[in-house]
PDB file of C-alpha atoms in Angstrom:
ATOM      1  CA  UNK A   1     131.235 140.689 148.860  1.00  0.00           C
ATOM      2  CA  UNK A   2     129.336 140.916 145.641  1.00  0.00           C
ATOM      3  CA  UNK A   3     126.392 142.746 145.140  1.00  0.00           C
ATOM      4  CA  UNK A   4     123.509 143.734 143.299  1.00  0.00           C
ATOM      5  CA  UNK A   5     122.084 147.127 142.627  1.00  0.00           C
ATOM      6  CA  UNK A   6     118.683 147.894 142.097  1.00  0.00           C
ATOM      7  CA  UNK A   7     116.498 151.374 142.394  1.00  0.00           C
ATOM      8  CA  UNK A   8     114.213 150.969 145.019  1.00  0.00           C
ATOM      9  CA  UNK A   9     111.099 151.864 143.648  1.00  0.00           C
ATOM     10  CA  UNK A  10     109.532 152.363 140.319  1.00  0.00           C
ATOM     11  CA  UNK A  11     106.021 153.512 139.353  1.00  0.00           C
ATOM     12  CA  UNK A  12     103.939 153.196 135.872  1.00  0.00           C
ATOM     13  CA  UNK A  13     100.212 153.503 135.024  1.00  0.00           C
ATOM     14  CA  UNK A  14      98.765 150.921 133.903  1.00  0.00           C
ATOM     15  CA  UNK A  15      99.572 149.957 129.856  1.00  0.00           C
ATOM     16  CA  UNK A  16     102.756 152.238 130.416  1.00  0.00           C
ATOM     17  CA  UNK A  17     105.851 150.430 130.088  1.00  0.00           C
ATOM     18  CA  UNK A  18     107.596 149.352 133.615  1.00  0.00           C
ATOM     19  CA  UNK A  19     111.549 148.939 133.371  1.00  0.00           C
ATOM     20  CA  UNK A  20     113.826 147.507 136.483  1.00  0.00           C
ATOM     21  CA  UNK A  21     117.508 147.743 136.114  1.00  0.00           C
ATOM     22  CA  UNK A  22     119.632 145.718 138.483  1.00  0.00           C
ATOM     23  CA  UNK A  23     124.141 146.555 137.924  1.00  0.00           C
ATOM     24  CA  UNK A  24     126.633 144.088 138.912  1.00  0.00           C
ATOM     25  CA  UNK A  25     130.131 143.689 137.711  1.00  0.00           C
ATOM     26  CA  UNK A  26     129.761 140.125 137.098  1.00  0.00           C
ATOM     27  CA  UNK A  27     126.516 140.536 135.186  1.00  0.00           C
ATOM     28  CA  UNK A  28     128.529 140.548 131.756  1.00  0.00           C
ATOM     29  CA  UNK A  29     129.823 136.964 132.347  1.00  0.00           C
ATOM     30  CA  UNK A  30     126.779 135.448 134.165  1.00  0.00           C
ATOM     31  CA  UNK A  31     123.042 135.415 133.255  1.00  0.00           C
ATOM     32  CA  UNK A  32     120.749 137.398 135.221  1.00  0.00           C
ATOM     33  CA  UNK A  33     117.468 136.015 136.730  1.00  0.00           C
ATOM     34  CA  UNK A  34     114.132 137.829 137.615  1.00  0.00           C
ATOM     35  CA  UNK A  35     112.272 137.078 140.322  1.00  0.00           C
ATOM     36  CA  UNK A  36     108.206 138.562 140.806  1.00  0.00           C
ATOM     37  CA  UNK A  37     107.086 138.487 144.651  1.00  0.00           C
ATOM     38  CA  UNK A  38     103.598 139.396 145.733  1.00  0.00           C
ATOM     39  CA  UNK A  39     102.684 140.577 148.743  1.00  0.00           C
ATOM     40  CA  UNK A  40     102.564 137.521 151.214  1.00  0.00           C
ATOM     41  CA  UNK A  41     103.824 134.826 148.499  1.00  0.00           C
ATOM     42  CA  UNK A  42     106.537 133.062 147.873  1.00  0.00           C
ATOM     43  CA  UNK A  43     109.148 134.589 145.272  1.00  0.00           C
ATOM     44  CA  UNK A  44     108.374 133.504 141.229  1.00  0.00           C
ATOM     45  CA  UNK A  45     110.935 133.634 138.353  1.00  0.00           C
ATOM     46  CA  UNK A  46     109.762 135.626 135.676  1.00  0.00           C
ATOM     47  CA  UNK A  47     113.225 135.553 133.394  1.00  0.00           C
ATOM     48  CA  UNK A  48     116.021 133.062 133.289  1.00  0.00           C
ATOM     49  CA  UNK A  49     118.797 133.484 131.653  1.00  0.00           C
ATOM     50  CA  UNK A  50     118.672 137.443 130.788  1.00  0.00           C
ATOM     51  CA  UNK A  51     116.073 136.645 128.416  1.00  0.00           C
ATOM     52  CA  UNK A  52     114.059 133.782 128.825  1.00  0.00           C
ATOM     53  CA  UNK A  53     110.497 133.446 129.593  1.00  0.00           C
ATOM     54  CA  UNK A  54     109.097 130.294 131.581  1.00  0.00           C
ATOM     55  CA  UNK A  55     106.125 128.681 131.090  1.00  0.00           C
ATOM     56  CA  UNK A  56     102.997 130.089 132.060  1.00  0.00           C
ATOM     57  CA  UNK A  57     104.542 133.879 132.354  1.00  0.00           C
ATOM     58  CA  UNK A  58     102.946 136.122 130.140  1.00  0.00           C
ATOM     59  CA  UNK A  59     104.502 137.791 126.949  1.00  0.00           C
ATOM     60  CA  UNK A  60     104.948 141.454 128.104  1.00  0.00           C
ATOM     61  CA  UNK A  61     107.773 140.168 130.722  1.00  0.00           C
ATOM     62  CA  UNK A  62     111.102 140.573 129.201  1.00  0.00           C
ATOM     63  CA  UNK A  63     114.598 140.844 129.679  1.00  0.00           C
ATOM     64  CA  UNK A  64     118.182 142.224 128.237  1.00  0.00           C
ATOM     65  CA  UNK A  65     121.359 142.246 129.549  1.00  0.00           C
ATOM     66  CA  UNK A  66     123.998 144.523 128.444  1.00  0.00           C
ATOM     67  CA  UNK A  67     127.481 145.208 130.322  1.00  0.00           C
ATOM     68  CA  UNK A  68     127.232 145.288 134.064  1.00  0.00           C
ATOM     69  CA  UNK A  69     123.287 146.178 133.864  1.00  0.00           C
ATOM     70  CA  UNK A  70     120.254 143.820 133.693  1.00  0.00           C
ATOM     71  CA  UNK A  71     116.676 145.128 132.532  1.00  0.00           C
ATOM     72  CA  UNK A  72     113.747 143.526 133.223  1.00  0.00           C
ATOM     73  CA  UNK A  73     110.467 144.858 131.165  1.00  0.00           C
ATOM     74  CA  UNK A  74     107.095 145.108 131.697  1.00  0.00           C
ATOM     75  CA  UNK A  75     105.374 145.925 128.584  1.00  0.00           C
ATOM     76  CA  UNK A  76     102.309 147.630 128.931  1.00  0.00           C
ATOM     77  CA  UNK A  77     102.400 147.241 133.085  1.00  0.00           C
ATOM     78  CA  UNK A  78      98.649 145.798 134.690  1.00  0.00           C
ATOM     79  CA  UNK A  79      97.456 146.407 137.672  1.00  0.00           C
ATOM     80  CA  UNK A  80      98.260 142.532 138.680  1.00  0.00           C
ATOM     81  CA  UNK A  81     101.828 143.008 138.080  1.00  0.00           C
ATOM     82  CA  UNK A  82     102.277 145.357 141.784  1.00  0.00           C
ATOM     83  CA  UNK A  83     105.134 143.327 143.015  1.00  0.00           C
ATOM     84  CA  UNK A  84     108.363 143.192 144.366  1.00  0.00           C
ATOM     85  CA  UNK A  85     111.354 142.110 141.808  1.00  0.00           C
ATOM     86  CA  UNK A  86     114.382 140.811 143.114  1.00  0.00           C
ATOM     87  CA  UNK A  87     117.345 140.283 140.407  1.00  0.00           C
ATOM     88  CA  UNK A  88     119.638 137.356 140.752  1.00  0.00           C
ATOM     89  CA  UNK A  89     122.890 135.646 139.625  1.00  0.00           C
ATOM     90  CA  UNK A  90     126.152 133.726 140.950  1.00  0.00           C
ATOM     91  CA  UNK A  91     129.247 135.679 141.528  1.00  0.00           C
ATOM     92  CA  UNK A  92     132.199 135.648 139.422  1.00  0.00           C
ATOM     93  CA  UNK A  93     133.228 132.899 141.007  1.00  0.00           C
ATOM     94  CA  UNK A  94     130.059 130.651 139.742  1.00  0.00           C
ATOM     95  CA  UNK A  95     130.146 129.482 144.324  1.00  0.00           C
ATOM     96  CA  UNK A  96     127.903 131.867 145.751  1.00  0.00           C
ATOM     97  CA  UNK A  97     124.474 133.511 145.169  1.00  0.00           C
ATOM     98  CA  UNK A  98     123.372 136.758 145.333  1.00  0.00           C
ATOM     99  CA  UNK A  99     120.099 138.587 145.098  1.00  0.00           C
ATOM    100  CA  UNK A 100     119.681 141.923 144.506  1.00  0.00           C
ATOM    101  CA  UNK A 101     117.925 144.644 146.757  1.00  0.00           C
ATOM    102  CA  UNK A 102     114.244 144.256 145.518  1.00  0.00           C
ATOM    103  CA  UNK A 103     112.368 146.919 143.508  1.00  0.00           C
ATOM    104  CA  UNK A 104     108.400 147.457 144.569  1.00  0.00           C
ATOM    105  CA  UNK A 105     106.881 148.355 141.490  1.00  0.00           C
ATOM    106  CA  UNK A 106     103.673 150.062 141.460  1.00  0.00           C
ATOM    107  CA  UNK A 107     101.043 150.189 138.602  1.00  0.00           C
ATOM    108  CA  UNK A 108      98.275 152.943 139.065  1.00  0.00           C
TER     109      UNK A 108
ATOM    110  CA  UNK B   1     105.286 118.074 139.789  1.00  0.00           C
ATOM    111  CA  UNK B   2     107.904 119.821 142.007  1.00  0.00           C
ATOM    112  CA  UNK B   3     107.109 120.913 145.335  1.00  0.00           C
ATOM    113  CA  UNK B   4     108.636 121.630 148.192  1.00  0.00           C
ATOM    114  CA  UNK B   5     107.847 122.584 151.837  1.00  0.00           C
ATOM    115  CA  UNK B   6     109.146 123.873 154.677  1.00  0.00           C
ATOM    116  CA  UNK B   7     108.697 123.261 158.348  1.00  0.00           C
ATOM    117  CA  UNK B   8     110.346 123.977 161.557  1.00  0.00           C
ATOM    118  CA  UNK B   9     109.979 126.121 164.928  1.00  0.00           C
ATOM    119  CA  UNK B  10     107.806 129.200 164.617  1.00  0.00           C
ATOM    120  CA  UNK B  11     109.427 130.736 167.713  1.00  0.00           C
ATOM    121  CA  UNK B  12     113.061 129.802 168.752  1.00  0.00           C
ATOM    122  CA  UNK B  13     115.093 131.806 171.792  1.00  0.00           C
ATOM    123  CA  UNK B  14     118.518 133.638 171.066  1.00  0.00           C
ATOM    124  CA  UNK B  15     121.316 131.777 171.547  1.00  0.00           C
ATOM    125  CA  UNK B  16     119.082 128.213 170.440  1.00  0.00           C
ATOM    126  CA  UNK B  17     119.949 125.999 166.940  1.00  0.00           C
ATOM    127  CA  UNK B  18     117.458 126.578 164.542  1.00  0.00           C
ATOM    128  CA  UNK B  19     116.805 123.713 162.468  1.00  0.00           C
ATOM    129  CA  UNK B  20     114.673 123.863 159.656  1.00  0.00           C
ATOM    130  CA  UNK B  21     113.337 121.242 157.156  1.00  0.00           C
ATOM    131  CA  UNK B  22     112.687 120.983 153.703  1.00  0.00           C
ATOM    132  CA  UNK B  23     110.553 118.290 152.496  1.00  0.00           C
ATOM    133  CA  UNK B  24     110.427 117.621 148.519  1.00  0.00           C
ATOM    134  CA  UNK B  25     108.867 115.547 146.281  1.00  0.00           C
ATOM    135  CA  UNK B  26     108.855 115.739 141.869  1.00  0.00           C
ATOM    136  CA  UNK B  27     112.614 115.158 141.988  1.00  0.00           C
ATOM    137  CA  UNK B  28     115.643 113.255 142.708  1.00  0.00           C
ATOM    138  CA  UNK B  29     118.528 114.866 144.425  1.00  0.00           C
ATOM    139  CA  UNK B  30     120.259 112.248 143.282  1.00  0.00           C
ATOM    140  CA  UNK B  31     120.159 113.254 139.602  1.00  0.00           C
ATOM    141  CA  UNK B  32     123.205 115.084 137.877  1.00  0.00           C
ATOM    142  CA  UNK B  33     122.243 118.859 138.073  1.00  0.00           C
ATOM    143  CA  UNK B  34     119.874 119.658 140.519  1.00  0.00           C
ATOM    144  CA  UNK B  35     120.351 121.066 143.696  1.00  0.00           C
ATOM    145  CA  UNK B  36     118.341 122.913 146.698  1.00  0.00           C
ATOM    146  CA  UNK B  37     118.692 125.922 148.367  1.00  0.00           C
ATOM    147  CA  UNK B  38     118.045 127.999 151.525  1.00  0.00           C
ATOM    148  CA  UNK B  39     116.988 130.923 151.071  1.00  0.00           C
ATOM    149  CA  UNK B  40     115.524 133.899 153.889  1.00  0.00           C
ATOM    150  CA  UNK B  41     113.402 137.292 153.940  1.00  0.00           C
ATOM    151  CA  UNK B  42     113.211 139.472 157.337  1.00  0.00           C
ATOM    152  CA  UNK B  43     110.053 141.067 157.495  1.00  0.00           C
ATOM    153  CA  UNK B  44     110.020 143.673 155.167  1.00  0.00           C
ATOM    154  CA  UNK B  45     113.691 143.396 153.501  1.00  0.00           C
ATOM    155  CA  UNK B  46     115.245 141.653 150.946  1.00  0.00           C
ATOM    156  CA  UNK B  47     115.290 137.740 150.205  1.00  0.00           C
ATOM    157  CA  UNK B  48     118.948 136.548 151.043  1.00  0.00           C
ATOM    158  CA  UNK B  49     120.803 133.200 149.853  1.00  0.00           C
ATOM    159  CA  UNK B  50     122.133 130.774 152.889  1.00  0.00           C
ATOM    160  CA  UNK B  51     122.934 128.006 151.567  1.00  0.00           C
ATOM    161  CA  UNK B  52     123.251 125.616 148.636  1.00  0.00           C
ATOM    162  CA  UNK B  53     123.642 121.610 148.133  1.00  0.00           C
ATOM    163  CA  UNK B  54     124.555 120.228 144.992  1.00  0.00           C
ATOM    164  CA  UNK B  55     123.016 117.110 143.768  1.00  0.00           C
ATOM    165  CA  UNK B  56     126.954 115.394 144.279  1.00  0.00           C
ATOM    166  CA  UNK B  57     126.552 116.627 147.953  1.00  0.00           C
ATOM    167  CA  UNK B  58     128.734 119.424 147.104  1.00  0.00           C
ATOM    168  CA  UNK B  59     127.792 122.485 149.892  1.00  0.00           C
ATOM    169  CA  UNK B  60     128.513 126.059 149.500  1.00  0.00           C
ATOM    170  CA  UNK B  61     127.326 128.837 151.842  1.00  0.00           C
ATOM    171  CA  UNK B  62     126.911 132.531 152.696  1.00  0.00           C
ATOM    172  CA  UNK B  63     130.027 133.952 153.718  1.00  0.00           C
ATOM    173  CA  UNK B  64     128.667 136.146 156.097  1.00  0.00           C
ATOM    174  CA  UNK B  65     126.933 133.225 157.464  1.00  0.00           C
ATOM    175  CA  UNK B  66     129.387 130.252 157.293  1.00  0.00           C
ATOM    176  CA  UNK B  67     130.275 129.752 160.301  1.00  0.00           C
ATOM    177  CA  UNK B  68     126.922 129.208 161.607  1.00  0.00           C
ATOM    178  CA  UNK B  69     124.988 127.143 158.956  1.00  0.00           C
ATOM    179  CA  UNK B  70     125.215 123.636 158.004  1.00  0.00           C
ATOM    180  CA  UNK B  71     123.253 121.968 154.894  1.00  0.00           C
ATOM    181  CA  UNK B  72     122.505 118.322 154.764  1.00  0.00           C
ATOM    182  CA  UNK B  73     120.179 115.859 152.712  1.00  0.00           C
ATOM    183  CA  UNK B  74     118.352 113.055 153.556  1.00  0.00           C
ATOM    184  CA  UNK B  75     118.022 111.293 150.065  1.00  0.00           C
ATOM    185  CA  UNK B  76     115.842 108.471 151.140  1.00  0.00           C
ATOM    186  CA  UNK B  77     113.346 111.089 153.148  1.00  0.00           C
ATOM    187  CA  UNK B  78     113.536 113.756 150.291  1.00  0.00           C
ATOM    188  CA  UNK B  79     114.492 115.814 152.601  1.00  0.00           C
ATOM    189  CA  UNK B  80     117.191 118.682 152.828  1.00  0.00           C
ATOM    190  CA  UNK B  81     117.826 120.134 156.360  1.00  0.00           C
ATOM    191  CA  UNK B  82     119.593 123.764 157.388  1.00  0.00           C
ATOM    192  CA  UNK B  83     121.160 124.169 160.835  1.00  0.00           C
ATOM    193  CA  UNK B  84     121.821 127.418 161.646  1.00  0.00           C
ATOM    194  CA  UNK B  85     123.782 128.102 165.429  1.00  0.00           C
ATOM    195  CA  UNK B  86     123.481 130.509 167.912  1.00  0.00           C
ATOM    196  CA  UNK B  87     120.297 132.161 166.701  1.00  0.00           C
ATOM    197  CA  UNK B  88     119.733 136.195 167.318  1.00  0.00           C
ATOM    198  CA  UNK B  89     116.672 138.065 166.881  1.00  0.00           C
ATOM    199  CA  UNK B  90     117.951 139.185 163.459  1.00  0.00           C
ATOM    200  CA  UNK B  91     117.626 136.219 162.231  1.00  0.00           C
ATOM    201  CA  UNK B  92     113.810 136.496 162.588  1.00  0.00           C
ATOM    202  CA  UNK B  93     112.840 135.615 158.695  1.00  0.00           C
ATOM    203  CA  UNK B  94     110.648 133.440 156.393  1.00  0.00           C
ATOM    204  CA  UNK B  95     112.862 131.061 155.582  1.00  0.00           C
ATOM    205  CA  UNK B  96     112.611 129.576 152.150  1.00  0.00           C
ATOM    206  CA  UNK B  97     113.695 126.362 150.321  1.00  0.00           C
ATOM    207  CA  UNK B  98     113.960 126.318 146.612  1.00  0.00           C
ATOM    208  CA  UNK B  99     114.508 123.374 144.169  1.00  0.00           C
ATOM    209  CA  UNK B 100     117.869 124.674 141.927  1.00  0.00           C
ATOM    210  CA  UNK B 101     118.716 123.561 138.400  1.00  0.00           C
ATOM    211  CA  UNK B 102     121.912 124.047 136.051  1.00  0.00           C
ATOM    212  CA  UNK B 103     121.268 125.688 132.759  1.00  0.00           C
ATOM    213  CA  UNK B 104     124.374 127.833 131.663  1.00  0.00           C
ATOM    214  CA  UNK B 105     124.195 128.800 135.636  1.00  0.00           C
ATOM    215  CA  UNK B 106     122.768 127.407 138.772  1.00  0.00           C
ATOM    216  CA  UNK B 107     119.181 128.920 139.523  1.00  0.00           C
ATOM    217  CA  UNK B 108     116.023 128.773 141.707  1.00  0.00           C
ATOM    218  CA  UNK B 109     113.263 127.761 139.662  1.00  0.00           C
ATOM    219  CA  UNK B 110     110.792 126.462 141.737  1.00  0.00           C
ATOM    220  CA  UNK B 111     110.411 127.653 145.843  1.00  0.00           C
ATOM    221  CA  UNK B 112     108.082 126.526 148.529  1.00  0.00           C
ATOM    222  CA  UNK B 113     106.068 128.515 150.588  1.00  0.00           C
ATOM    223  CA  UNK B 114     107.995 129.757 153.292  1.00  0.00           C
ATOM    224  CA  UNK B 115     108.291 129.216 156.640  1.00  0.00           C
ATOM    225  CA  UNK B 116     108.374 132.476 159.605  1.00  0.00           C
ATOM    226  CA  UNK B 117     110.546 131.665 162.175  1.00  0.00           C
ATOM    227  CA  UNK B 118     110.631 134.509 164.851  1.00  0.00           C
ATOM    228  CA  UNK B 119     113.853 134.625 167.513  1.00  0.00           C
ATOM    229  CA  UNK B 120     112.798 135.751 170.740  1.00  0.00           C
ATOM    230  CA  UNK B 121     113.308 135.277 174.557  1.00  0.00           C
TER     231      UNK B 121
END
């Protein structure tokens, strides 16, 4: 079955630069989504479509995609942004969804 | 606005059907493109997709959970409701549904809160 890969952990001070990678071998024909979860809430997308900010999600959340690797980044990490980020996207077959293993990211 | 919300058992015993409910308002599941999902999270671990309906009442579901899940909708109720056989205590989640849209791909934009179901005798 399909998966996708992310480290489990990564840790910035705050105003540092956060990055969270997540590999999959269909991530070069399918867009990758980000997904922020705090502690005790229900997940929130951050990116859609490698690169794609919603609404109401602030500027220093970004995304690339290059290859088999997706990159989300946090640009100049806060102390707010201590959350689990689960990656996303369909399998090469467009029928069936797949998350990736979560990163906890940790700002202090 | 979208919302959605789930509800359903907070305790079910192995072997039981768990079926869980997903009430939504903001949207038709009717319209061309939208869909809702199932989605779960064991304490602790990763979130996991379970199942999917398409706006067409197309269905598509885990693999490694096929066999024992079942997705239907309830247009007039804005509902969407997940079966899921033969329960085990690894199936103790939070199980969430999430309102899906097509743009290039299918995706999650918008979930409800989550509800903990815990499978125990």
């Amino acid at each position: 079955s399909y998966e996708l890969t992310q480290p489990p952990s990564v840790s910035v001070s705050p105003g540092q630069t956060a990055r969270i990678t997540c590999s999959g071998d269909a991530l070069p024909k399918k867009y990758a989504y980000w997904y922020q979860q705090k502690s005790g809430q229900a997940p929130v997308l951050v990116i859609y479509e490698d690169n794609k900010r919603p609404s109401g999600i602030p500027e220093r959340f970004s995304g690339s995609s290059s290859g088999t690797m997706a990159t989300l980044t946090i640009s100049g990490a806060q102390v707010e942004d201590e959350a689990d980020y689960y990656c996303y996207s369909p399998d090469s077959t467009g029928n069936h969804w797949v998350f990736g293993g979560g990163t906890k990211l940790t700002v202090l | 606005q979208i919302t959605l919300k789930e509800s359903g058992p907070t305790l079910v015993k192995p072997t039981q059907t768990l079926t869980l409910t997903c009430t939504f308002s903001g949207f038709s599941l009717s319209t061309n493109g939208v869909g809702v999902g199932w989605i779960r999270q064991p304490p602790g671990k990763a979130l996991e997709w379970l199942a999917f309906l398409y706006w067409n009442d197309d269905k598509r579901y885990s693999p490694s959970l096929n066999r024992r899940l079942t997705i239907t909708k309830d247009t007039s109720k804005m509902q969407v409701v997940l079966t899921m056989t033969n329960v085990d205590p690894v199936d103790t989640a939070t199980y969430y549904c999430a309102h899906a849209k097509l743009n290039g791909n299918w995706y999650f934009d918008l979930w409800g809160r989550g509800s903990l179901v815990t499978v125990s005798s």
